[in-house]
Tab-separated table of C-alpha atoms in Angstrom:
chain	number	residue	atom	x	y	z
A	61	UNK	CA	13.373	-32.601	16.900
A	62	UNK	CA	15.580	-34.164	14.239
A	63	UNK	CA	14.834	-37.434	12.517
A	64	UNK	CA	17.432	-40.220	12.689
A	65	UNK	CA	18.568	-39.412	9.168
A	66	UNK	CA	18.994	-35.756	10.121
A	67	UNK	CA	20.999	-36.734	13.181
A	68	UNK	CA	23.316	-38.845	10.994
A	69	UNK	CA	23.920	-36.023	8.541
A	70	UNK	CA	24.200	-33.297	11.159
A	71	UNK	CA	27.686	-34.493	12.062
A	72	UNK	CA	28.926	-33.422	8.628
A	73	UNK	CA	26.689	-30.418	7.938
A	74	UNK	CA	25.982	-27.284	9.888
A	75	UNK	CA	22.534	-26.401	11.177
A	76	UNK	CA	20.798	-24.156	8.675
A	77	UNK	CA	21.024	-20.488	9.666
A	78	UNK	CA	17.902	-18.908	8.154
A	79	UNK	CA	19.083	-15.345	8.736
A	80	UNK	CA	22.296	-16.027	6.818
A	81	UNK	CA	20.261	-17.684	4.073
A	82	UNK	CA	18.076	-14.605	3.639
A	83	UNK	CA	21.085	-12.303	3.730
A	84	UNK	CA	22.904	-14.285	1.053
A	85	UNK	CA	19.944	-14.222	-1.328
A	86	UNK	CA	19.333	-10.534	-0.678
A	87	UNK	CA	22.920	-9.568	-1.475
A	88	UNK	CA	23.158	-11.822	-4.519
A	89	UNK	CA	20.035	-10.361	-6.075
A	90	UNK	CA	20.870	-6.754	-5.345
A	91	UNK	CA	24.486	-6.997	-6.452
A	92	UNK	CA	24.272	-9.474	-9.314
A	93	UNK	CA	20.971	-10.990	-10.425
A	94	UNK	CA	18.919	-7.842	-10.969
A	95	UNK	CA	21.732	-6.269	-12.949
A	96	UNK	CA	21.686	-9.263	-15.280
A	97	UNK	CA	17.895	-9.378	-15.581
A	98	UNK	CA	17.821	-5.671	-16.461
A	99	UNK	CA	20.027	-5.959	-19.543
A	100	UNK	CA	18.000	-4.525	-22.437
A	101	UNK	CA	16.923	-6.551	-25.431
A	102	UNK	CA	19.363	-9.335	-24.599
A	103	UNK	CA	17.369	-11.284	-22.087
A	104	UNK	CA	13.715	-10.198	-22.010
A	105	UNK	CA	13.497	-10.018	-25.815
A	106	UNK	CA	13.842	-13.745	-26.546
A	107	UNK	CA	10.912	-15.112	-28.523
A	108	UNK	CA	9.628	-18.660	-28.450
A	109	UNK	CA	9.861	-21.038	-31.408
A	110	UNK	CA	6.065	-21.211	-31.759
A	111	UNK	CA	5.778	-17.566	-32.798
A	112	UNK	CA	9.136	-17.016	-34.485
A	113	UNK	CA	10.641	-19.810	-36.560
A	114	UNK	CA	13.619	-17.539	-37.310
A	115	UNK	CA	14.998	-18.183	-33.848
A	116	UNK	CA	17.122	-20.912	-35.410
A	117	UNK	CA	19.037	-18.317	-37.404
A	118	UNK	CA	18.657	-14.895	-35.759
A	119	UNK	CA	20.960	-15.595	-32.802
A	120	UNK	CA	18.587	-14.244	-30.138
A	121	UNK	CA	18.426	-17.423	-28.112
A	122	UNK	CA	22.178	-17.866	-28.329
A	123	UNK	CA	22.612	-14.370	-26.869
A	124	UNK	CA	20.301	-15.268	-24.006
A	125	UNK	CA	22.123	-18.514	-23.334
A	126	UNK	CA	25.480	-16.727	-23.308
A	127	UNK	CA	24.139	-14.139	-20.868
A	128	UNK	CA	22.853	-16.857	-18.549
A	129	UNK	CA	25.845	-19.170	-18.838
A	130	UNK	CA	28.263	-16.285	-18.274
A	131	UNK	CA	26.417	-15.476	-15.055
A	132	UNK	CA	26.548	-19.106	-13.927
A	133	UNK	CA	30.299	-19.099	-14.521
A	134	UNK	CA	30.625	-16.277	-11.979
A	135	UNK	CA	29.253	-18.728	-9.403
A	136	UNK	CA	31.788	-21.490	-10.042
A	137	UNK	CA	33.978	-20.396	-7.136
A	138	UNK	CA	30.976	-20.187	-4.787
A	139	UNK	CA	29.495	-23.582	-5.627
A	140	UNK	CA	31.630	-26.656	-5.121
A	141	UNK	CA	31.122	-29.394	-7.707
A	142	UNK	CA	29.369	-27.236	-10.319
A	143	UNK	CA	29.598	-28.312	-13.969
A	144	UNK	CA	27.707	-26.733	-16.862
A	145	UNK	CA	27.217	-27.559	-20.511
A	146	UNK	CA	25.184	-25.889	-23.249
A	147	UNK	CA	23.612	-28.254	-25.760
A	148	UNK	CA	22.876	-26.862	-29.224
A	149	UNK	CA	21.495	-28.911	-32.098
A	150	UNK	CA	20.271	-28.031	-35.568
A	151	UNK	CA	16.649	-26.861	-35.707
A	152	UNK	CA	16.373	-27.077	-31.939
A	153	UNK	CA	16.472	-24.464	-29.240
A	154	UNK	CA	19.525	-24.440	-26.948
A	155	UNK	CA	19.453	-26.267	-23.619
A	156	UNK	CA	21.433	-25.453	-20.479
A	157	UNK	CA	22.357	-28.382	-18.246
A	158	UNK	CA	24.036	-27.886	-14.880
A	159	UNK	CA	25.218	-30.518	-12.408
A	160	UNK	CA	26.134	-29.832	-8.786
A	161	UNK	CA	27.613	-32.594	-6.663
A	162	UNK	CA	26.062	-33.490	-3.324
A	163	UNK	CA	27.428	-31.289	-0.537
A	164	UNK	CA	28.164	-32.519	2.999
A	165	UNK	CA	25.693	-35.395	2.845
A	166	UNK	CA	25.840	-39.126	2.257
A	167	UNK	CA	22.488	-39.004	0.462
A	168	UNK	CA	22.491	-40.643	-2.963
A	169	UNK	CA	19.352	-38.817	-4.065
A	170	UNK	CA	19.176	-36.395	-6.998
A	171	UNK	CA	17.016	-33.273	-7.223
A	172	UNK	CA	16.114	-31.983	-10.685
A	173	UNK	CA	15.269	-28.277	-10.982
A	174	UNK	CA	13.556	-26.926	-14.083
A	175	UNK	CA	13.117	-23.521	-15.729
A	176	UNK	CA	12.984	-21.935	-19.181
A	177	UNK	CA	14.263	-18.765	-20.825
A	178	UNK	CA	12.073	-18.335	-23.945
A	179	UNK	CA	9.319	-15.697	-23.935
A	180	UNK	CA	5.901	-14.998	-25.317
A	181	UNK	CA	5.778	-12.196	-27.917
A	182	UNK	CA	4.139	-8.790	-27.729
A	183	UNK	CA	1.270	-8.338	-30.179
A	184	UNK	CA	2.514	-5.093	-31.712
A	185	UNK	CA	4.241	-1.832	-30.855
A	186	UNK	CA	0.815	-0.146	-30.934
A	187	UNK	CA	-0.372	-2.636	-28.315
A	188	UNK	CA	2.566	-1.636	-26.110
A	189	UNK	CA	1.782	2.076	-26.211
A	190	UNK	CA	-1.943	1.536	-25.688
A	191	UNK	CA	-1.902	-1.036	-22.878
A	192	UNK	CA	1.434	-0.742	-21.101
A	193	UNK	CA	1.625	1.956	-18.446
A	194	UNK	CA	3.652	5.084	-19.102
A	195	UNK	CA	7.412	4.553	-18.778
A	196	UNK	CA	6.970	0.755	-18.894
A	197	UNK	CA	7.881	-1.412	-21.858
A	198	UNK	CA	8.185	-5.185	-22.416
A	199	UNK	CA	11.777	-4.902	-23.673
A	200	UNK	CA	13.045	-2.124	-21.414
A	201	UNK	CA	13.241	-3.572	-17.904
A	202	UNK	CA	12.289	-1.152	-15.145
A	203	UNK	CA	12.286	-1.615	-11.366
A	204	UNK	CA	9.422	0.241	-9.717
A	205	UNK	CA	7.754	-0.253	-6.342
A	206	UNK	CA	9.655	-3.456	-5.677
A	207	UNK	CA	8.733	-5.020	-9.003
A	208	UNK	CA	10.810	-5.755	-12.086
A	209	UNK	CA	8.665	-4.913	-15.122
A	210	UNK	CA	9.386	-6.460	-18.504
A	211	UNK	CA	8.556	-9.440	-20.672
A	212	UNK	CA	9.328	-12.806	-19.162
A	213	UNK	CA	11.170	-11.864	-15.981
A	214	UNK	CA	8.720	-13.917	-13.925
A	215	UNK	CA	7.863	-16.348	-16.747
A	216	UNK	CA	10.428	-17.776	-16.432
A	217	UNK	CA	13.521	-15.597	-16.542
A	218	UNK	CA	14.233	-15.720	-12.830
A	219	UNK	CA	14.388	-19.525	-12.683
A	220	UNK	CA	18.067	-20.190	-13.410
A	221	UNK	CA	19.097	-17.512	-10.913
A	222	UNK	CA	16.744	-18.954	-8.296
A	223	UNK	CA	18.010	-22.500	-8.802
A	224	UNK	CA	21.675	-21.500	-8.595
A	225	UNK	CA	21.224	-19.190	-5.607
A	226	UNK	CA	19.235	-21.775	-3.655
A	227	UNK	CA	22.290	-24.032	-3.857
A	228	UNK	CA	24.896	-21.305	-3.360
A	229	UNK	CA	23.112	-19.975	-0.277
A	230	UNK	CA	23.413	-23.389	1.385
A	231	UNK	CA	27.064	-23.937	0.525
A	232	UNK	CA	27.940	-20.428	1.715
A	233	UNK	CA	27.213	-21.516	5.282
A	234	UNK	CA	28.297	-25.150	4.964
A	235	UNK	CA	24.750	-26.513	4.933
A	236	UNK	CA	24.116	-29.789	3.138
A	237	UNK	CA	22.169	-30.455	-0.041
A	238	UNK	CA	21.808	-33.536	-2.270
A	239	UNK	CA	23.101	-33.817	-5.806
A	240	UNK	CA	21.263	-31.327	-8.021
A	241	UNK	CA	20.777	-31.056	-11.764
A	242	UNK	CA	19.355	-27.902	-13.323
A	243	UNK	CA	17.643	-28.000	-16.726
A	244	UNK	CA	16.862	-24.728	-18.512
A	245	UNK	CA	15.107	-25.086	-21.862
A	246	UNK	CA	14.273	-22.668	-24.674
A	247	UNK	CA	10.981	-23.945	-26.089
A	248	UNK	CA	8.515	-24.087	-23.179
A	249	UNK	CA	6.246	-21.416	-24.638
A	250	UNK	CA	5.924	-23.637	-27.704
A	251	UNK	CA	4.865	-26.669	-25.672
A	252	UNK	CA	8.397	-27.953	-24.912
A	253	UNK	CA	8.841	-29.893	-28.187
A	254	UNK	CA	12.585	-30.277	-27.591
A	255	UNK	CA	12.588	-31.058	-23.876
A	256	UNK	CA	12.098	-34.809	-24.181
A	257	UNK	CA	14.932	-35.062	-26.710
A	258	UNK	CA	17.369	-33.379	-24.368
A	259	UNK	CA	16.187	-35.328	-21.313
A	260	UNK	CA	16.737	-38.564	-23.236
A	261	UNK	CA	20.154	-37.436	-24.353
A	262	UNK	CA	21.102	-36.567	-20.774
A	263	UNK	CA	19.374	-39.486	-19.060
A	264	UNK	CA	22.604	-41.102	-17.862
A	265	UNK	CA	23.797	-37.833	-16.360
A	266	UNK	CA	20.414	-37.004	-14.823
A	267	UNK	CA	19.718	-40.408	-13.340
A	268	UNK	CA	16.439	-41.010	-11.506
A	269	UNK	CA	15.596	-37.885	-9.493
A	270	UNK	CA	13.815	-38.415	-6.195
A	271	UNK	CA	12.503	-34.851	-6.305
A	272	UNK	CA	11.631	-32.543	-9.190
A	273	UNK	CA	11.335	-28.803	-8.479
A	274	UNK	CA	9.640	-26.783	-11.208
A	275	UNK	CA	10.046	-23.004	-10.970
A	276	UNK	CA	7.519	-22.033	-13.641
A	277	UNK	CA	4.190	-21.799	-11.873
A	278	UNK	CA	2.123	-19.296	-9.907
A	279	UNK	CA	0.975	-18.026	-6.532
A	280	UNK	CA	-2.372	-16.967	-5.091
A	281	UNK	CA	-0.820	-14.019	-3.263
A	282	UNK	CA	2.594	-12.753	-2.204
A	283	UNK	CA	2.196	-13.641	1.462
A	284	UNK	CA	3.220	-17.308	1.581
A	285	UNK	CA	4.665	-20.196	-0.403
A	286	UNK	CA	2.285	-21.671	-2.968
A	287	UNK	CA	2.577	-25.188	-4.357
A	288	UNK	CA	0.800	-26.133	-7.575
A	289	UNK	CA	-1.067	-29.411	-7.199
A	290	UNK	CA	-2.631	-29.558	-10.663
A	291	UNK	CA	-2.347	-28.026	-14.126
A	292	UNK	CA	-4.903	-28.247	-16.896
A	293	UNK	CA	-4.098	-29.844	-20.199
A	294	UNK	CA	-4.371	-27.875	-23.425
A	295	UNK	CA	-5.555	-28.556	-26.955
A	296	UNK	CA	-5.258	-25.948	-29.687
A	297	UNK	CA	-7.367	-26.636	-32.756
A	298	UNK	CA	-8.920	-24.968	-35.777
A	299	UNK	CA	-12.572	-25.274	-36.733
A	300	UNK	CA	-13.512	-24.373	-40.294
A	301	UNK	CA	-16.978	-24.097	-41.817
A	302	UNK	CA	-17.620	-23.650	-45.548
A	303	UNK	CA	-20.815	-23.542	-47.616
A	304	UNK	CA	-19.779	-21.647	-50.773
A	305	UNK	CA	-17.175	-22.277	-53.454
A	306	UNK	CA	-16.574	-18.516	-53.572
A	307	UNK	CA	-17.783	-15.376	-51.848
A	308	UNK	CA	-21.031	-13.816	-53.154
A	309	UNK	CA	-23.078	-10.659	-52.603
A	310	UNK	CA	-24.621	-10.568	-49.137
A	311	UNK	CA	-27.940	-9.881	-50.778
A	312	UNK	CA	-28.093	-13.654	-51.233
A	313	UNK	CA	-28.340	-14.132	-47.465
A	314	UNK	CA	-31.519	-15.972	-46.691
A	315	UNK	CA	-30.865	-18.430	-49.472
A	316	UNK	CA	-27.810	-19.852	-47.716
A	317	UNK	CA	-26.512	-19.485	-44.168
A	318	UNK	CA	-23.402	-17.549	-43.272
A	319	UNK	CA	-20.485	-19.834	-42.357
A	320	UNK	CA	-20.022	-18.029	-39.048
A	321	UNK	CA	-23.499	-19.127	-37.934
A	322	UNK	CA	-22.587	-22.720	-38.719
A	323	UNK	CA	-19.578	-22.522	-36.418
A	324	UNK	CA	-21.678	-20.825	-33.752
A	325	UNK	CA	-24.128	-23.710	-33.885
A	326	UNK	CA	-21.401	-26.366	-33.797
A	327	UNK	CA	-19.588	-24.755	-30.849
A	328	UNK	CA	-22.799	-25.035	-28.833
A	329	UNK	CA	-22.199	-28.778	-28.909
A	330	UNK	CA	-19.127	-28.243	-26.735
A	331	UNK	CA	-20.629	-26.227	-23.894
A	332	UNK	CA	-23.510	-24.157	-22.643
A	333	UNK	CA	-22.715	-20.738	-24.068
A	334	UNK	CA	-23.888	-18.998	-20.872
A	335	UNK	CA	-22.629	-21.161	-18.007
A	336	UNK	CA	-19.629	-22.625	-19.852
A	337	UNK	CA	-20.512	-26.116	-18.607
A	338	UNK	CA	-19.065	-28.702	-20.986
A	339	UNK	CA	-21.648	-30.948	-22.658
A	340	UNK	CA	-19.155	-33.627	-23.735
A	341	UNK	CA	-19.163	-36.215	-20.947
A	342	UNK	CA	-15.841	-37.764	-21.964
A	343	UNK	CA	-14.080	-34.476	-21.220
A	344	UNK	CA	-15.524	-34.005	-17.739
A	345	UNK	CA	-13.364	-35.517	-15.021
A	346	UNK	CA	-14.285	-36.453	-11.451
A	347	UNK	CA	-12.498	-33.928	-9.276
A	348	UNK	CA	-10.593	-35.625	-6.409
A	349	UNK	CA	-11.838	-34.728	-2.934
A	350	UNK	CA	-8.465	-33.386	-1.793
A	351	UNK	CA	-8.340	-31.000	-4.762
A	352	UNK	CA	-11.831	-29.721	-3.936
A	353	UNK	CA	-10.550	-29.113	-0.419
A	354	UNK	CA	-7.480	-27.289	-1.768
A	355	UNK	CA	-9.804	-24.977	-3.733
A	356	UNK	CA	-11.946	-24.306	-0.665
A	357	UNK	CA	-8.890	-23.492	1.465
A	358	UNK	CA	-7.503	-21.183	-1.201
A	359	UNK	CA	-10.827	-19.379	-1.646
A	360	UNK	CA	-11.196	-19.000	2.116
A	361	UNK	CA	-7.699	-17.575	2.419
A	362	UNK	CA	-7.630	-15.089	-0.462
A	363	UNK	CA	-11.333	-14.202	-0.382
A	364	UNK	CA	-12.529	-11.705	-2.969
A	365	UNK	CA	-9.152	-11.819	-4.723
A	366	UNK	CA	-10.498	-14.943	-6.451
A	367	UNK	CA	-12.520	-12.636	-8.707
A	368	UNK	CA	-11.342	-9.085	-8.045
A	369	UNK	CA	-7.957	-9.819	-9.651
A	370	UNK	CA	-9.765	-10.000	-13.001
A	371	UNK	CA	-9.743	-6.704	-14.950
A	372	UNK	CA	-13.520	-6.799	-15.458
A	373	UNK	CA	-15.330	-3.893	-17.066
A	374	UNK	CA	-17.795	-1.995	-14.904
A	375	UNK	CA	-20.743	-4.116	-13.735
A	376	UNK	CA	-19.501	-7.230	-15.569
A	377	UNK	CA	-20.165	-10.494	-13.713
A	378	UNK	CA	-17.991	-13.588	-13.463
A	379	UNK	CA	-18.866	-16.932	-15.044
A	380	UNK	CA	-20.646	-17.640	-11.758
A	381	UNK	CA	-22.680	-14.385	-11.702
A	382	UNK	CA	-23.421	-14.173	-7.964
A	383	UNK	CA	-20.015	-15.290	-6.791
A	384	UNK	CA	-19.363	-14.841	-3.072
A	385	UNK	CA	-17.228	-16.207	-0.259
A	386	UNK	CA	-19.340	-19.364	-0.076
A	387	UNK	CA	-19.117	-20.440	-3.726
A	388	UNK	CA	-15.866	-18.800	-4.827
A	389	UNK	CA	-14.171	-22.202	-4.743
A	390	UNK	CA	-16.434	-23.271	-7.629
A	391	UNK	CA	-14.949	-20.443	-9.692
A	392	UNK	CA	-11.511	-21.861	-8.900
A	393	UNK	CA	-12.594	-25.355	-9.919
A	394	UNK	CA	-14.035	-23.910	-13.148
A	395	UNK	CA	-10.608	-22.575	-13.987
A	396	UNK	CA	-8.544	-25.553	-12.816
A	397	UNK	CA	-10.472	-28.812	-13.279
A	398	UNK	CA	-13.283	-28.146	-15.742
A	399	UNK	CA	-12.949	-28.005	-19.548
A	400	UNK	CA	-13.284	-24.512	-21.015
A	401	UNK	CA	-13.155	-23.160	-24.562
A	402	UNK	CA	-11.671	-19.844	-25.682
A	403	UNK	CA	-11.571	-18.395	-29.216
A	404	UNK	CA	-8.102	-16.957	-29.769
A	405	UNK	CA	-7.954	-16.243	-33.503
A	406	UNK	CA	-9.872	-16.208	-36.773
A	407	UNK	CA	-9.434	-16.408	-40.532
A	408	UNK	CA	-11.778	-15.640	-43.394
A	409	UNK	CA	-13.235	-12.635	-41.587
A	410	UNK	CA	-12.010	-9.234	-42.820
A	411	UNK	CA	-11.596	-6.178	-40.611
A	412	UNK	CA	-14.252	-3.487	-40.301
A	413	UNK	CA	-13.555	-2.294	-43.839
A	414	UNK	CA	-14.877	-5.556	-45.244
A	415	UNK	CA	-17.458	-5.362	-48.033
A	416	UNK	CA	-21.030	-6.692	-48.205
A	417	UNK	CA	-19.986	-10.249	-48.970
A	418	UNK	CA	-21.377	-13.581	-47.928
A	419	UNK	CA	-17.983	-15.125	-47.276
A	420	UNK	CA	-16.726	-18.438	-48.590
A	421	UNK	CA	-15.628	-19.813	-45.178
A	422	UNK	CA	-14.903	-19.011	-41.549
A	423	UNK	CA	-12.074	-20.467	-39.469
A	424	UNK	CA	-11.670	-20.018	-35.722
A	425	UNK	CA	-8.669	-20.921	-33.613
A	426	UNK	CA	-9.736	-22.607	-30.384
A	427	UNK	CA	-7.797	-22.898	-27.144
A	428	UNK	CA	-9.382	-25.701	-25.128
A	429	UNK	CA	-8.295	-26.188	-21.535
A	430	UNK	CA	-8.789	-29.743	-20.335
A	431	UNK	CA	-8.995	-31.339	-16.875
A	432	UNK	CA	-5.539	-32.303	-15.569
A	433	UNK	CA	-6.115	-36.046	-16.036
A	434	UNK	CA	-7.700	-36.014	-19.517
A	435	UNK	CA	-5.406	-37.057	-22.362
A	436	UNK	CA	-5.390	-34.279	-25.002
A	437	UNK	CA	-4.973	-36.617	-27.957
A	438	UNK	CA	-8.005	-38.600	-26.817
A	439	UNK	CA	-9.893	-35.348	-26.230
A	440	UNK	CA	-9.128	-34.242	-29.785
A	441	UNK	CA	-10.566	-37.440	-31.251
A	442	UNK	CA	-13.779	-36.994	-29.249
A	443	UNK	CA	-14.184	-33.291	-30.046
A	444	UNK	CA	-13.536	-33.919	-33.736
A	445	UNK	CA	-16.358	-36.470	-33.823
A	446	UNK	CA	-18.734	-34.126	-32.014
A	447	UNK	CA	-17.971	-31.111	-34.212
A	448	UNK	CA	-17.968	-32.857	-37.587
A	449	UNK	CA	-20.993	-35.139	-37.138
A	450	UNK	CA	-24.189	-34.100	-38.986
A	451	UNK	CA	-23.202	-30.495	-39.826
A	452	UNK	CA	-26.101	-28.058	-40.362
A	453	UNK	CA	-27.263	-27.813	-44.002
A	454	UNK	CA	-24.687	-30.459	-44.982
A	455	UNK	CA	-22.053	-27.747	-44.739
A	456	UNK	CA	-18.401	-28.697	-44.715
A	457	UNK	CA	-17.124	-28.576	-41.129
A	458	UNK	CA	-13.578	-29.625	-40.220
A	459	UNK	CA	-11.791	-29.608	-36.893
A	460	UNK	CA	-8.039	-30.043	-37.131
A	461	UNK	CA	-5.007	-29.531	-34.939
A	462	UNK	CA	-1.311	-29.023	-35.535
A	463	UNK	CA	-0.756	-31.289	-32.513
A	464	UNK	CA	-0.123	-28.275	-30.331
A	465	UNK	CA	-1.444	-30.023	-27.267
A	466	UNK	CA	-0.120	-30.808	-23.846
A	467	UNK	CA	-0.972	-33.237	-21.080
A	468	UNK	CA	-2.163	-31.832	-17.767
A	469	UNK	CA	-0.580	-32.608	-14.417
A	470	UNK	CA	-1.804	-33.987	-11.107
A	471	UNK	CA	0.840	-33.764	-8.397
A	472	UNK	CA	1.616	-37.060	-6.637
A	473	UNK	CA	0.821	-37.104	-2.921
A	474	UNK	CA	3.614	-35.644	-0.820
A	475	UNK	CA	5.788	-37.834	1.371
A	476	UNK	CA	5.631	-36.686	4.996
A	477	UNK	CA	9.137	-35.204	5.063
A	478	UNK	CA	8.429	-33.120	1.963
A	479	UNK	CA	5.016	-31.997	3.203
A	480	UNK	CA	6.639	-30.835	6.441
A	481	UNK	CA	9.527	-29.141	4.613
A	482	UNK	CA	7.139	-27.192	2.378
A	483	UNK	CA	5.117	-25.864	5.299
A	484	UNK	CA	8.057	-25.220	7.614
A	485	UNK	CA	9.886	-23.227	4.921
A	486	UNK	CA	6.833	-21.055	4.357
A	487	UNK	CA	6.435	-20.466	8.095
A	488	UNK	CA	10.096	-19.499	8.441
A	489	UNK	CA	10.323	-17.078	5.516
A	490	UNK	CA	6.715	-15.875	5.177
A	491	UNK	CA	5.409	-16.437	8.715
A	492	UNK	CA	2.499	-18.405	7.254
A	493	UNK	CA	1.870	-21.987	6.224
A	494	UNK	CA	2.053	-22.865	2.543
A	495	UNK	CA	-1.092	-23.217	0.474
A	496	UNK	CA	-1.895	-25.525	-2.429
A	497	UNK	CA	-3.470	-24.355	-5.660
A	498	UNK	CA	-4.612	-25.695	-8.971
A	499	UNK	CA	-3.510	-23.694	-11.977
A	500	UNK	CA	-5.824	-22.938	-14.865
A	501	UNK	CA	-2.954	-22.637	-17.273
A	502	UNK	CA	-0.963	-25.438	-18.824
A	503	UNK	CA	2.672	-26.404	-18.472
A	504	UNK	CA	2.902	-29.410	-20.813
A	505	UNK	CA	6.400	-30.207	-19.657
A	506	UNK	CA	5.041	-31.205	-16.233
A	507	UNK	CA	3.136	-34.048	-17.840
A	508	UNK	CA	6.322	-34.968	-19.680
A	509	UNK	CA	8.368	-34.888	-16.477
A	510	UNK	CA	5.809	-36.950	-14.562
A	511	UNK	CA	5.788	-39.515	-17.376
A	512	UNK	CA	9.583	-39.503	-17.506
A	513	UNK	CA	10.055	-39.721	-13.734
A	514	UNK	CA	6.963	-41.518	-12.368
A	515	UNK	CA	8.601	-42.366	-9.023
A	516	UNK	CA	9.645	-38.773	-8.255
A	517	UNK	CA	8.166	-36.352	-5.771
A	518	UNK	CA	7.249	-32.945	-7.207
A	519	UNK	CA	7.373	-29.375	-5.944
A	520	UNK	CA	5.813	-27.085	-8.540
A	521	UNK	CA	6.002	-23.443	-7.593
A	522	UNK	CA	6.677	-20.012	-9.044
A	523	UNK	CA	6.318	-16.254	-8.765
A	524	UNK	CA	3.349	-15.529	-11.033
A	525	UNK	CA	1.043	-13.987	-8.442
A	526	UNK	CA	-1.872	-11.538	-8.648
A	527	UNK	CA	-1.549	-8.948	-11.436
A	528	UNK	CA	1.892	-10.211	-12.492
A	529	UNK	CA	0.170	-10.617	-15.855
A	530	UNK	CA	2.310	-13.182	-17.655
A	531	UNK	CA	2.107	-12.769	-21.456
A	532	UNK	CA	0.208	-9.485	-20.993
A	533	UNK	CA	0.808	-5.759	-20.448
A	534	UNK	CA	2.694	-4.497	-17.386
A	535	UNK	CA	4.098	-7.956	-16.678
A	536	UNK	CA	6.272	-7.981	-13.567
A	537	UNK	CA	8.375	-10.015	-11.170
A	538	UNK	CA	7.655	-9.351	-7.478
A	539	UNK	CA	11.241	-9.092	-6.231
A	540	UNK	CA	10.769	-9.593	-2.470
A	541	UNK	CA	8.453	-12.555	-2.992
A	542	UNK	CA	10.980	-14.091	-5.356
A	543	UNK	CA	13.767	-13.797	-2.782
A	544	UNK	CA	11.648	-15.517	-0.129
A	545	UNK	CA	10.686	-18.273	-2.549
A	546	UNK	CA	14.385	-18.950	-3.220
A	547	UNK	CA	14.950	-19.285	0.519
A	548	UNK	CA	12.077	-21.776	0.688
A	549	UNK	CA	13.590	-23.816	-2.141
A	550	UNK	CA	16.960	-23.810	-0.351
A	551	UNK	CA	15.262	-24.995	2.844
A	552	UNK	CA	13.586	-27.864	0.959
A	553	UNK	CA	16.894	-28.819	-0.695
A	554	UNK	CA	18.551	-28.916	2.707
A	555	UNK	CA	15.829	-31.179	4.118
A	556	UNK	CA	16.118	-33.395	1.038
A	557	UNK	CA	19.737	-34.151	1.953
A	558	UNK	CA	18.476	-36.212	4.899
A	559	UNK	CA	16.412	-38.567	2.709
């Protein structure tokens, strides 16, 4: 049964043929997209600003942008009303902006679609040969068993192709869609420091989108559409403890404590070092009831996959040791709504060839995941007070940050038409209803987009499912799942043209 708005538009737009939609996406990917994604060292070898400041002069990002923009140009005859521009500014990563006029609809709404093309690095060539499977390599794309292996294909290399094909697949059969703008940035893996600048610069062209579709998130399995309802915030900081003006012989231990033990003591102020439960009340957020229900539904649906997807060593237990079907949702809430601390780097500690020295200082790099609704700048001020207050033995303890932080994201409640479109698209192309999930990772740009467009609806989705291993070894894009997701996005765009 069509709504009144659908009846009005139906006179100028054909009924959506789902079989034709699937066929279009299938042919486009097999004949065009995969060939582009497989180009060696041009596309999957694009570092992010955060790990390679030379990107402003080495031309890698420009090569990627040319590859992507050249592909978009091949679609100009297929997509009516398509306009593209590439924005490049000094000491900033490039930005691709695409506009597509509304097609066969009187709707005045705008849909903004987002993706990024920058990548996380690989630790070292030794790491590749030790941890990547034989015949697989981060910078040599390989298709095997229906998966495209290589760095960044799923995070987030597919996004521009998905956005364009979702529109092209509709126009190919005369099906309506609202005005669309596509934004593809090059600094997401660095916390999107340039995104806001470009959004401000383009604000008159973007307008006020009624719907934002982000194609940079994950999935709980490959059997249905997954919509991300929350993302944790992130705070990266450095804690440093010092007791000595210079290193001395370790025979003096017992007269003065080792700086590492000072840090160990101070970190215990953050959480229980066994359960991981955060001791700082200001960082603990009340989890909304609907998000607890989302976690329960997800745990019920994917079962043991909640914990079996982790590459645990033999006999190793999860953070909830006796995890089972009844309490697995708590493990999900641990990783989506509760603050957690990870040590990701160190300084002042030599390798195993280090001498018998009581070292001058120890520095640890901390990655702190925050509840979706906790402001990271506020969190930093609280953590700094907790860490630096009354240090053991009057040692010198400092907690600093380079402001590499990002706000979390809580998805606004869905309007009824969008809720129905999400679930109907999943039923059509996956034969199952969609599921909602909270993500343990952080996509700071989502907080930026929500702040920038507070009245918009949001659909946050992506292809990072089980074992896709973003940023890690054997990273892959699940090709068939990706094709179905594009069809779902097209279906949602079509429904949006009636509102």
